[in-house]
Coordinates of C-alpha atoms and ligand atoms in Angstrom, one line a residue:
X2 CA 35.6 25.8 43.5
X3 CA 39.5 25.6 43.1
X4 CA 41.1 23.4 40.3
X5 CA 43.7 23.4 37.5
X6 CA 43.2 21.0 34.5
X7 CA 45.9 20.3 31.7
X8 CA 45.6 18.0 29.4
X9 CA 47.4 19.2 25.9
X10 CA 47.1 15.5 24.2
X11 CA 45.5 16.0 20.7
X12 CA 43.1 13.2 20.9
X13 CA 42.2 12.0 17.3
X14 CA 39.4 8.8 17.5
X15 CA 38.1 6.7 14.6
X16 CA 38.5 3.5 12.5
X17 CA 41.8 4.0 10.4
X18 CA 43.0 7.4 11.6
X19 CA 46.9 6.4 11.9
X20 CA 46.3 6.5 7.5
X21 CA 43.7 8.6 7.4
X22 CA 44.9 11.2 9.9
X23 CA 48.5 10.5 9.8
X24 CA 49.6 14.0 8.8
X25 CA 49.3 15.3 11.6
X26 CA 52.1 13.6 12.6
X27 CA 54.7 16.2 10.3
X28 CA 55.1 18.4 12.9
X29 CA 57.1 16.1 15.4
X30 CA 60.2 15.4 13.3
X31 CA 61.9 13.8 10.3
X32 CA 62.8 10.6 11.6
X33 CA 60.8 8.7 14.0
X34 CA 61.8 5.6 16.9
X35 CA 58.6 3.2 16.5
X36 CA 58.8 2.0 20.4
X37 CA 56.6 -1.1 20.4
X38 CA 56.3 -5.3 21.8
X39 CA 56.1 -7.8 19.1
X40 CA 52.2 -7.8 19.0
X41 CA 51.8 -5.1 17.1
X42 CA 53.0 -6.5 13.9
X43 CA 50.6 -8.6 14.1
X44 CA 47.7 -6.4 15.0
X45 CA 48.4 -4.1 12.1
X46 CA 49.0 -1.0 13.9
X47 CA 53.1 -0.9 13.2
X48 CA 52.4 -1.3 9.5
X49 CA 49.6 1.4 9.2
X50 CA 52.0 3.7 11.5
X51 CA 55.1 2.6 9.2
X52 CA 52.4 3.7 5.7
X53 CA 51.5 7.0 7.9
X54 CA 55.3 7.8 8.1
X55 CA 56.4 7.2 4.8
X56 CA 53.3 9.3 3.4
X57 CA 54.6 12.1 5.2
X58 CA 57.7 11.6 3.8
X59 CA 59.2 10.5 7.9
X60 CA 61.9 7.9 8.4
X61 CA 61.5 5.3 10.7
X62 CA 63.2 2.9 13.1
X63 CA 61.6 0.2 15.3
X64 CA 62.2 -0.4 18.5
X65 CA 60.1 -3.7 19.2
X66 CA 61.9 -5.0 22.0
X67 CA 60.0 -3.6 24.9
X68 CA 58.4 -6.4 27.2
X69 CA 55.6 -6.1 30.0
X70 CA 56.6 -4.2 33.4
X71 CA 60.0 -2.1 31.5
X72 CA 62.7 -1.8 32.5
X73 CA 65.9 0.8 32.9
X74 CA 67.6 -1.4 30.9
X75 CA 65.0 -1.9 28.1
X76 CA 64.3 1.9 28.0
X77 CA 68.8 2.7 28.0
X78 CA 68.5 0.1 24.9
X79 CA 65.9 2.2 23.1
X80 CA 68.0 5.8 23.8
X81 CA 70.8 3.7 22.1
X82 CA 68.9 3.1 19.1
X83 CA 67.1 6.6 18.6
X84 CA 70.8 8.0 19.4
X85 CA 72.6 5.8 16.8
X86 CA 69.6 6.0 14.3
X87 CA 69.7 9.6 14.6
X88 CA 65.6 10.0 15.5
X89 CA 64.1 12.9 16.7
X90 CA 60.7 12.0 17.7
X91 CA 58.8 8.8 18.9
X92 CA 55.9 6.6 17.9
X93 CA 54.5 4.7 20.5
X94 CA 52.7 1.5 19.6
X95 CA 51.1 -0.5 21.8
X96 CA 50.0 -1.6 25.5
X97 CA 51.0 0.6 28.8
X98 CA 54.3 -1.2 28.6
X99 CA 55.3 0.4 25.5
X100 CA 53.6 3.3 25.8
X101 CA 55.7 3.9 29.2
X102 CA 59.1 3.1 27.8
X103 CA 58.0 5.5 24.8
X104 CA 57.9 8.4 27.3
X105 CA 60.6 7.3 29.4
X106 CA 63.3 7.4 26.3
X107 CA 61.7 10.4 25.1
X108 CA 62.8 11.9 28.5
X109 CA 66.3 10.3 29.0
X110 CA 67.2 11.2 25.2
X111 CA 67.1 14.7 26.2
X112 CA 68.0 14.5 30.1
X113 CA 71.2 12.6 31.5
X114 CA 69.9 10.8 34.5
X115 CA 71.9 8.0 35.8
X116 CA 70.1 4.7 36.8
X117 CA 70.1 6.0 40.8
X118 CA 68.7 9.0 39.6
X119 CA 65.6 8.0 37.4
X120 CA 63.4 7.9 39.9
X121 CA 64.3 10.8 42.0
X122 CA 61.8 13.1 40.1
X123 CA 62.5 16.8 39.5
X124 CA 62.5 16.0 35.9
X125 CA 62.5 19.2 33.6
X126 CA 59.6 19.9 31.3
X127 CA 61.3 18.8 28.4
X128 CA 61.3 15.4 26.2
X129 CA 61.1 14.6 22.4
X130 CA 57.8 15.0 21.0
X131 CA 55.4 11.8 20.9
X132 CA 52.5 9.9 19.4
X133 CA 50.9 7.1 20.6
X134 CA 48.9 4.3 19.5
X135 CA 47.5 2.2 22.0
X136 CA 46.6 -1.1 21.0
X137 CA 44.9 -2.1 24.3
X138 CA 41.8 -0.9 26.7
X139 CA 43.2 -0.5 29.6
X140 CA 46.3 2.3 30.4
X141 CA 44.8 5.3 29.4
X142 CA 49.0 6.0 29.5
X143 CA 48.1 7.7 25.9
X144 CA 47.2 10.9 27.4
X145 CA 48.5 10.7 31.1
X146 CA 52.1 12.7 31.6
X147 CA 53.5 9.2 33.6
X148 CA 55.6 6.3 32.9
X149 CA 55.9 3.4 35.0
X150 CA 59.3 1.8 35.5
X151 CA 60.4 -1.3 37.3
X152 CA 62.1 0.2 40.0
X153 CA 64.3 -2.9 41.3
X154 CA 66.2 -0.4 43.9
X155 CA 63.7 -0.1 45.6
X156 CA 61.8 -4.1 44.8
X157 CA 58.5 -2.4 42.9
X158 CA 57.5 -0.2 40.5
X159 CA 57.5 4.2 40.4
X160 CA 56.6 6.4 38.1
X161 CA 58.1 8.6 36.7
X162 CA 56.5 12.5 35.1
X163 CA 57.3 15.3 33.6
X164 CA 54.3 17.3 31.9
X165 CA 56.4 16.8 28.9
X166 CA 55.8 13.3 28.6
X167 CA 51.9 13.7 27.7
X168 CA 52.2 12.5 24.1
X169 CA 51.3 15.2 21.8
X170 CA 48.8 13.2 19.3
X171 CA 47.0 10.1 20.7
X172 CA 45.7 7.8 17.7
X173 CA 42.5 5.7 19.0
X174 CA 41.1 3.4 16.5
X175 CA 39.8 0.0 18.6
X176 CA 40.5 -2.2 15.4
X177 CA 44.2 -2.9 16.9
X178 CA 42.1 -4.4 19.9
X179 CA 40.8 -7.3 17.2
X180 CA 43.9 -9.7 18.3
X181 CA 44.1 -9.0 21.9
X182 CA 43.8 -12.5 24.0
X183 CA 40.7 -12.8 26.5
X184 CA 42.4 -12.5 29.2
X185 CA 44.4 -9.4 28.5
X186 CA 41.1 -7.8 27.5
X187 CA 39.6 -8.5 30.7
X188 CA 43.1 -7.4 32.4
X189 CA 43.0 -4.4 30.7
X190 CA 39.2 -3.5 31.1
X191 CA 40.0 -3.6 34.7
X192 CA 42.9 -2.0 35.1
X193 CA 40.7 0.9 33.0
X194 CA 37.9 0.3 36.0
X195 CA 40.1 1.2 38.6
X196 CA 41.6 4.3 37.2
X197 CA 37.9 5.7 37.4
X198 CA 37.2 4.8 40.7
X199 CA 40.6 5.4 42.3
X200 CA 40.9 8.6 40.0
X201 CA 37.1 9.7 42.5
X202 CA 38.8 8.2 45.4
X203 CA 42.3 10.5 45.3
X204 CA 42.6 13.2 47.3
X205 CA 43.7 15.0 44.1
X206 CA 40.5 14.6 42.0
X207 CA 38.8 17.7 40.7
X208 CA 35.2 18.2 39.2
X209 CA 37.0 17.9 35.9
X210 CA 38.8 14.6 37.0
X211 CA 35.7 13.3 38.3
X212 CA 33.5 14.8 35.2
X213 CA 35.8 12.2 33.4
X214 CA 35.6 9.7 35.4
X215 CA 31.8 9.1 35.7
X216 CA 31.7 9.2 32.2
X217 CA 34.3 6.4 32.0
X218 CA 32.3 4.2 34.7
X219 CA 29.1 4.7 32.5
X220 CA 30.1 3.7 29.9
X221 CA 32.9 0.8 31.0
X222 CA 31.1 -0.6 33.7
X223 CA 28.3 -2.6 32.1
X224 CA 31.1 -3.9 29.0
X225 CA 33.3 -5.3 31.9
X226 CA 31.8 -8.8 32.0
X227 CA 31.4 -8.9 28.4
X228 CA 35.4 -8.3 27.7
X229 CA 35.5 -12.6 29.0
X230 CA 33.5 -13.6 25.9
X231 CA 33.6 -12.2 22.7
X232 CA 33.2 -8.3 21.8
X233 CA 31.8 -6.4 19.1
X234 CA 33.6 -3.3 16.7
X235 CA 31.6 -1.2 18.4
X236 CA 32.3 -2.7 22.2
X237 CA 35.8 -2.3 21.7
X238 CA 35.9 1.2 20.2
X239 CA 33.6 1.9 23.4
X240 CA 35.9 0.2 25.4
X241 CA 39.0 2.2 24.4
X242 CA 37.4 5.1 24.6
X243 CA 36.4 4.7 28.0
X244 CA 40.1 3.7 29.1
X245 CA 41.6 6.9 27.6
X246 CA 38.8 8.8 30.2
X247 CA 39.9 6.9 32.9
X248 CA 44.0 8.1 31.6
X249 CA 42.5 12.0 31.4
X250 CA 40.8 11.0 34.5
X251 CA 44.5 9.8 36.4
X252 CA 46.4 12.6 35.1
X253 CA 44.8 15.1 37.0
X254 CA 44.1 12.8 40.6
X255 CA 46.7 10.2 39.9
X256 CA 46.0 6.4 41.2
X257 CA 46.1 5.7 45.2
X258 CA 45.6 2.8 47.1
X259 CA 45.1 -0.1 45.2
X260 CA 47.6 0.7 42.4
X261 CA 50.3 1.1 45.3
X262 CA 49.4 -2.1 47.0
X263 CA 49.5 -3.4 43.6
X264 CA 52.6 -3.0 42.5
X265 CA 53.9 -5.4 45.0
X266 CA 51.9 -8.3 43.3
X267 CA 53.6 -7.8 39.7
X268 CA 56.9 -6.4 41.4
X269 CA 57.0 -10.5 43.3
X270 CA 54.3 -12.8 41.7
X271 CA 54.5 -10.8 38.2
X272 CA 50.6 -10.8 38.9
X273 CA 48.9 -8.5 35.7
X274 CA 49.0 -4.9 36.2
X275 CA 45.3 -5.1 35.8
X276 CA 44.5 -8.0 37.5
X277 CA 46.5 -6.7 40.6
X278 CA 44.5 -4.0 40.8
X279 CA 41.2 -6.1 40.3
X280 CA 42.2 -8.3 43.4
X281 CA 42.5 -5.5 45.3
X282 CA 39.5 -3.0 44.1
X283 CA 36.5 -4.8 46.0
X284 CA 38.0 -4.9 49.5
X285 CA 39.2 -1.4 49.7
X286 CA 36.0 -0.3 48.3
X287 CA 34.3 -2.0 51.0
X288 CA 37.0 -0.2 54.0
X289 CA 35.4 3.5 51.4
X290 CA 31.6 2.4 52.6
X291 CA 32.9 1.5 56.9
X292 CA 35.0 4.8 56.7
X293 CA 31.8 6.7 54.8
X294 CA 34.3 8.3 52.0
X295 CA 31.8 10.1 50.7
X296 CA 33.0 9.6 46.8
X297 CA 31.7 5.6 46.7
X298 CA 28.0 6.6 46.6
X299 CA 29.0 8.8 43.3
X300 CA 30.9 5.6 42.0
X301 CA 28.1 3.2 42.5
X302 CA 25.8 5.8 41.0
X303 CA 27.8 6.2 37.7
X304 CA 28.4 2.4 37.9
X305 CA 24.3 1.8 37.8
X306 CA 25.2 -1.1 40.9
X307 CA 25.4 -1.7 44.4
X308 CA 28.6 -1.9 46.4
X309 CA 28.2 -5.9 46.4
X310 CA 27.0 -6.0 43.0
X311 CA 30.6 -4.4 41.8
X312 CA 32.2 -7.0 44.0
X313 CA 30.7 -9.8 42.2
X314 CA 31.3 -8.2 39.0
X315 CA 35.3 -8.1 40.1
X316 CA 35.1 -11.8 41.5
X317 CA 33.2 -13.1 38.1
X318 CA 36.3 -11.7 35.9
X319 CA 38.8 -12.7 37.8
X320 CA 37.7 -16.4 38.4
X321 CA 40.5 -18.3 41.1
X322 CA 42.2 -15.6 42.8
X323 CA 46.4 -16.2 43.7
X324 CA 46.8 -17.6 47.3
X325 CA 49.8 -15.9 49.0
X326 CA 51.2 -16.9 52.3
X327 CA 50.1 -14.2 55.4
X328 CA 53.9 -13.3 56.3
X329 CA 54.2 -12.3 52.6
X330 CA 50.9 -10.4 52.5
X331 CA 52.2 -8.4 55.9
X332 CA 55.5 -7.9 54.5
X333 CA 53.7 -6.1 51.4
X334 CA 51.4 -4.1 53.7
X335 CA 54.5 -2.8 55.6
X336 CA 55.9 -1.7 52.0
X337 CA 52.7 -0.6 50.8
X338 CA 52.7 1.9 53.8
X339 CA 55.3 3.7 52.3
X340 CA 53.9 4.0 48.9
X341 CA 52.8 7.4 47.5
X342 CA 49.8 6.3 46.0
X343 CA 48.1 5.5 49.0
X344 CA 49.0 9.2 50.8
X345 CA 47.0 10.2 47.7
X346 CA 43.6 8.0 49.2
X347 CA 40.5 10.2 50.1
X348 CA 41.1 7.6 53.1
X349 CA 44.4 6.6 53.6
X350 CA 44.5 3.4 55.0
X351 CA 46.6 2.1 58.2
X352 CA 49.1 -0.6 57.6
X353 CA 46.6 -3.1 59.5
X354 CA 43.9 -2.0 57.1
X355 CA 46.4 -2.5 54.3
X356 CA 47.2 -6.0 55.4
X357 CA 43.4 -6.7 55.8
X358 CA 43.0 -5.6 51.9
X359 CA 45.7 -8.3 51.5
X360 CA 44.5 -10.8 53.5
X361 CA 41.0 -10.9 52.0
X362 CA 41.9 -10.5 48.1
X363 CA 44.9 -12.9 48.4
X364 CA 44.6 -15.6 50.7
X365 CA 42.7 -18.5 50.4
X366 CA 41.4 -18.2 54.1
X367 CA 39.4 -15.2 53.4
Ligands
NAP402 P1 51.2 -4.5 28.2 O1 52.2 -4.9 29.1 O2 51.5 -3.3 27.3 O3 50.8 -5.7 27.2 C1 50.4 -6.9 27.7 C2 50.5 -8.0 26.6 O4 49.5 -7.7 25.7 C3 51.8 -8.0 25.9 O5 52.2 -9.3 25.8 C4 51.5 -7.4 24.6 O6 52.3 -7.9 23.6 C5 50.1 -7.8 24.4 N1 49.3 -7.0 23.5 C6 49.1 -5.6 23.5 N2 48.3 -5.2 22.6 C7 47.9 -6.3 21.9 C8 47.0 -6.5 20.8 N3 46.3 -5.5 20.3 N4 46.8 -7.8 20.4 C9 47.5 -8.8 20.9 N5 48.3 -8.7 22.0 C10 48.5 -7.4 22.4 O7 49.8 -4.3 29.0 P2 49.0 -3.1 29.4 O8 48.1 -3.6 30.5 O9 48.4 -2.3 28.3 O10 50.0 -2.1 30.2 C11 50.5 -2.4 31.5 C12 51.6 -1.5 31.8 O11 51.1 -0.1 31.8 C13 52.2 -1.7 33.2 O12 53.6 -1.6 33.1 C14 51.6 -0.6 34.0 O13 52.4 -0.2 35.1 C15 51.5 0.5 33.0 N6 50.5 1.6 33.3 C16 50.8 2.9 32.9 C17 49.9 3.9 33.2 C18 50.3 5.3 32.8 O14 49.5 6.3 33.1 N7 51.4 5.5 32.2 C19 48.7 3.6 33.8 C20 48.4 2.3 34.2 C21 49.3 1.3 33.9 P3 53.6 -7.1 23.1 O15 54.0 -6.1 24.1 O16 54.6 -8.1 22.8 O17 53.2 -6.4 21.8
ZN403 ZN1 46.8 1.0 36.0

């Protein structure tokens, strides 16, 4: 057995610990860039971050201008801010989006990259320290050392990582998760769902990856349906905790196949980030059990389902799936090719196998 595992994210978990466990945020600085969307005002994690703060005796700025799928430009904006404001650490509050552009300023803050260059990696390990607050179940980008940028050079989205941008304290406390809409919970949930399986499915995945990962799957996979009706306290706080597994789960694997296929479904269509990935998740599963990757059987076992009891699951959530012309769905199996997720698949699929994917999650003729 050969493996390295790092994961230095402080993980603190429990109903109010942004004011009850707030101290612990002293260390990082003495003036902080809250990097948040607008929801979070309204979810009541900004203010209990904003009470945390001024406890410890922190300023603050807010940054509340980040939208779904960030930007260059958005995450330039935000270096502006922490720059003129004079901040020297970062809060991050809120879904992957904010969470992302968090890390991303915390890099470019302390590392002059010009817009060509962000996404030519060989970033050094450095960044301004970070907490994060995520206020949905779905990322896991709380304790993952990755940000996800729209990449419009090259028409989709890349990641970029540094192991300095794992956050140094992650807050989890699933009462933020109260306000979220249906069908970002359901979004979300999945998105969570595919970590764990693609996280079993990478070449990269360890026994500690996959330790993680099963334990994500046990306990996410039989809440997944319920995230479309109402949940409970206690579902959510399950929930969230099972999405920050899948995150420990991805930082050590990273995501393959279906999260490179789906990237070209938000980069176009501006499908979800987790519903992309749902579309996509039962029919490469079934190419796993025709090419016999021996990981599915492990998956299935941790899920407590069959291989067509998992697809049903997938097909229940995500109700009328998006019907995209065949040209378009080859075009994105030719780009897809090139991703490098999928080099990371236990099975990498062809380009044809790619555009079958396609062709049976997105098209109507299916
Ligand atoms: P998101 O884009 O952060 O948020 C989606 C929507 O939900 C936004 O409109 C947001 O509003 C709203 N929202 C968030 N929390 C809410 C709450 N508690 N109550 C009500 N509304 C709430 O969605 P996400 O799925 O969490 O993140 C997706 C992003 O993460 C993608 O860019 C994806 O590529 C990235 N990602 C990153 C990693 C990683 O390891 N770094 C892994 C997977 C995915 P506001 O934003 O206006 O507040
Ligand atoms: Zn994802």
């Amino acid at each position: 057995m050969k493996f390295n595992y790092y994961m230095p994210t402080k993980i603190v978990c429990g109903r109010d610990c942004v004011l009850t466990e707030g101290a612990q945020m002293k260390p990082l600085g003495a003036h902080a860039l809250i990097v948040t969307g607008k929801s979070s005002a309204k979810n009541g994690a900004l203010d209990d971050v904003l009470t945390a703060l001024e406890n410890n005796g922190q300023r603050a700025t807010v940054f509340d201008r980040v939208s779904p799928n960030p930007t260059i430009a958005c995450v330039r904006e935000g270096v502006a801010l922490l720059v003129s404001a004079g901040a020297d650490f970062i809060v991050a509050v809120g879904g992957g989006s904010p969470m992302d552009a968090a890390k991303a300023i915390a890099t470019l803050a302390v590392q002059e990259r010009t817009d060509e260059e962000i996404f030519a990696g060989g970033y050094e390990p450095t960044a301004l320290p970070m907490a994060h607050v995520p206020t949905t179940a779905g990322t896991g980008s709380e304790v993952t050392p990755y940000a996800i940028l729209t990449n419009d050079f090259k028409e989709t989205k890349t990641s970029i990582t540094s192991p300095a941008m794992f956050p140094r304290i992650a807050f989890l406390d699933g009462k933020y998760m109260r306000s979220l809409p249906t069908v970002s919970a359901v979004n979300t949930a999945i998105d969570a769902f595919s970590h764990a399986v693609e996280g079993m499915l990478s070449r990269n995945a360890t026994p500690m990856s996959d330790l993680l990962a099963k334990e994500s799957l046990r306990i996410l996979y039989p809440l997944l349906l319920k995230t479309a009706g109402q949940t409970t306290d206690e579902e959510r706080d399950a929930l969230l905790y099972a999405s920050t597994l899948a995150g420990m789960t991805i930082a050590q694997s990273g995501t393959t196949a279906v999260h490179g296929m789906g990237y070209c479904l938000t980069y176009f269509h501006n499908v979800d980030h987790g519903r992309a990935n749902g579309l996509l998740l039962g029919e490469t599963l079934r190419l796993c059990r025709e090419k016999g990757v021996p990981a599915l059987d492990e998956i299935l076992s941790a899920c407590g389902d069959t291989l067509e009891g998992v697809c049903d699951t997938l097909d229940e959530l995500l109700g009328t799936r998006e019907n995209l012309p065949e040209e378009e769905l080859s075009e994105f199996a030719r780009r897809s090719a090139q991703n490098k997720n999928i080099k990371k698949s236990a099975y990498e699929p062809t380009e044809a196998e790619l555009k079958r994917i396609f062709m049976a999650s997105c098209h109507t003729l299916r």
